Tab-separated table of C-alpha atoms in Angstrom:
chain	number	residue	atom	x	y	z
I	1	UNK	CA	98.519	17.328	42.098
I	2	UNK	CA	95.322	17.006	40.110
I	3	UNK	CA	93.721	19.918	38.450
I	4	UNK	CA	90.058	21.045	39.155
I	5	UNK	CA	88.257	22.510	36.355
I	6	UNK	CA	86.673	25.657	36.425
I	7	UNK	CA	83.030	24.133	35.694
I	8	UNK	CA	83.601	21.943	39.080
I	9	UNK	CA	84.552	25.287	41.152
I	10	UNK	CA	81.897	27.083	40.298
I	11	UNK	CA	79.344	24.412	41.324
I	12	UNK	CA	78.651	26.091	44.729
I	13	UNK	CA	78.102	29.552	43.101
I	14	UNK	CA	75.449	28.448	41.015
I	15	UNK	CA	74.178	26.037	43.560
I	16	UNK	CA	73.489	28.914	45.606
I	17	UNK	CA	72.060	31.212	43.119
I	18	UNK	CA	69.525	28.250	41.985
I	19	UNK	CA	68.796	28.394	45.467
I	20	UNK	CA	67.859	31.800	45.570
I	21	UNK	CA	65.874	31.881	42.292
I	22	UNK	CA	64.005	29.180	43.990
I	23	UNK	CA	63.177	31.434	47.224
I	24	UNK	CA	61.964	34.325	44.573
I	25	UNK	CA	58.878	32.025	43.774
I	26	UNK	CA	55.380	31.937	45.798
I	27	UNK	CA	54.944	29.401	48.351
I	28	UNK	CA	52.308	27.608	46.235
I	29	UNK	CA	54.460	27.220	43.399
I	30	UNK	CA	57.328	26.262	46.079
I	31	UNK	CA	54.942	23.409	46.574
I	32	UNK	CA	53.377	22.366	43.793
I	33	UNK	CA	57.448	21.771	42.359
I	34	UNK	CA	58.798	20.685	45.591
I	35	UNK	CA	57.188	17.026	45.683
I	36	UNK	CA	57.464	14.105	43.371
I	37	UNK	CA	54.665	12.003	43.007
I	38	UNK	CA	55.756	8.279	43.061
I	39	UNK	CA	53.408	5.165	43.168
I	40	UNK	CA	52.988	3.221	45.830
I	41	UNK	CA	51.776	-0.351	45.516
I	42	UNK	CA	48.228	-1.267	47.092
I	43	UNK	CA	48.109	2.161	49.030
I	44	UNK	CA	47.436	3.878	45.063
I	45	UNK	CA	45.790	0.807	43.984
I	46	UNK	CA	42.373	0.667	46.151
I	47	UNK	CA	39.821	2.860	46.882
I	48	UNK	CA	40.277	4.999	50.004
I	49	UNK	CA	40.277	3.397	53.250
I	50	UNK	CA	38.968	4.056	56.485
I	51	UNK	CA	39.968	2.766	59.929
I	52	UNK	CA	38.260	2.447	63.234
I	53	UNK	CA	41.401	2.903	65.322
I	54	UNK	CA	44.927	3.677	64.597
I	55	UNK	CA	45.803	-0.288	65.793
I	56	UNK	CA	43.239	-0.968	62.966
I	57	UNK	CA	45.564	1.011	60.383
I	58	UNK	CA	48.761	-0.602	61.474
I	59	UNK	CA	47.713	-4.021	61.607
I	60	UNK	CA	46.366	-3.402	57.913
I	61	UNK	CA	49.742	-1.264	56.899
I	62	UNK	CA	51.731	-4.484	58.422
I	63	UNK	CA	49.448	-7.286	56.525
I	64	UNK	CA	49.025	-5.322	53.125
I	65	UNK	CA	51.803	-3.639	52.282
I	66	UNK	CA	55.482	-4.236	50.890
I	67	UNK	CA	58.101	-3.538	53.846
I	68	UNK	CA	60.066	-1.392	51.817
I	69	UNK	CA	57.231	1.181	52.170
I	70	UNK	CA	58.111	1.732	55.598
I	71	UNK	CA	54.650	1.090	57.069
I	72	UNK	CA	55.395	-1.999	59.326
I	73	UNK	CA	55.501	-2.059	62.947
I	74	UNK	CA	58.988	-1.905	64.118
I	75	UNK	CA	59.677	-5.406	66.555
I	76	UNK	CA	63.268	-5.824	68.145
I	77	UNK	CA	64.014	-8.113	65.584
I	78	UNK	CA	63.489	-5.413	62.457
I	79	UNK	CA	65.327	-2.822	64.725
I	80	UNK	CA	68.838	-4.726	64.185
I	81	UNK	CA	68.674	-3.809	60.312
């Protein structure tokens, strides 16, 4: 039978009391920590964009950017992955 350390026990415990440190702070600080900023091709590169219609958007979102994104219309062909 294999041994578990103490240090790998106790991972819940303090799990759980990191957990509740976090719910001591403000909202806005909840926030400001809670989100990583990560750059996305194109989307971060250009200026700001502006669409006359949401088919507008996704036509541009399916031309424009890299599918890995997540930004391209769905077809019964992409559902299968």
């Amino acid at each position: 039978m294999r041994k578990t350390s103490r240090k790998r026990a106790d991972w819940r415990r303090e799990w759980r009391a990191q957990c509740r440190r976090q719910l001591d702070r403000p909202t806005l600080a909840r926030i400001k920590y809670g989100f990583a900023w990560v750059h996305k091709p194109v989307l971060d590169d250009g200026p700001s964009r502006a669409f006359d219609s949401m088919a507008a958007y996704r036509r541009w979102c399916h031309e424009n950017l890299p599918a890995y994104l997540g930004y391209r219309v769905v077809g019964t062909r992409d559902a299968a992955k």
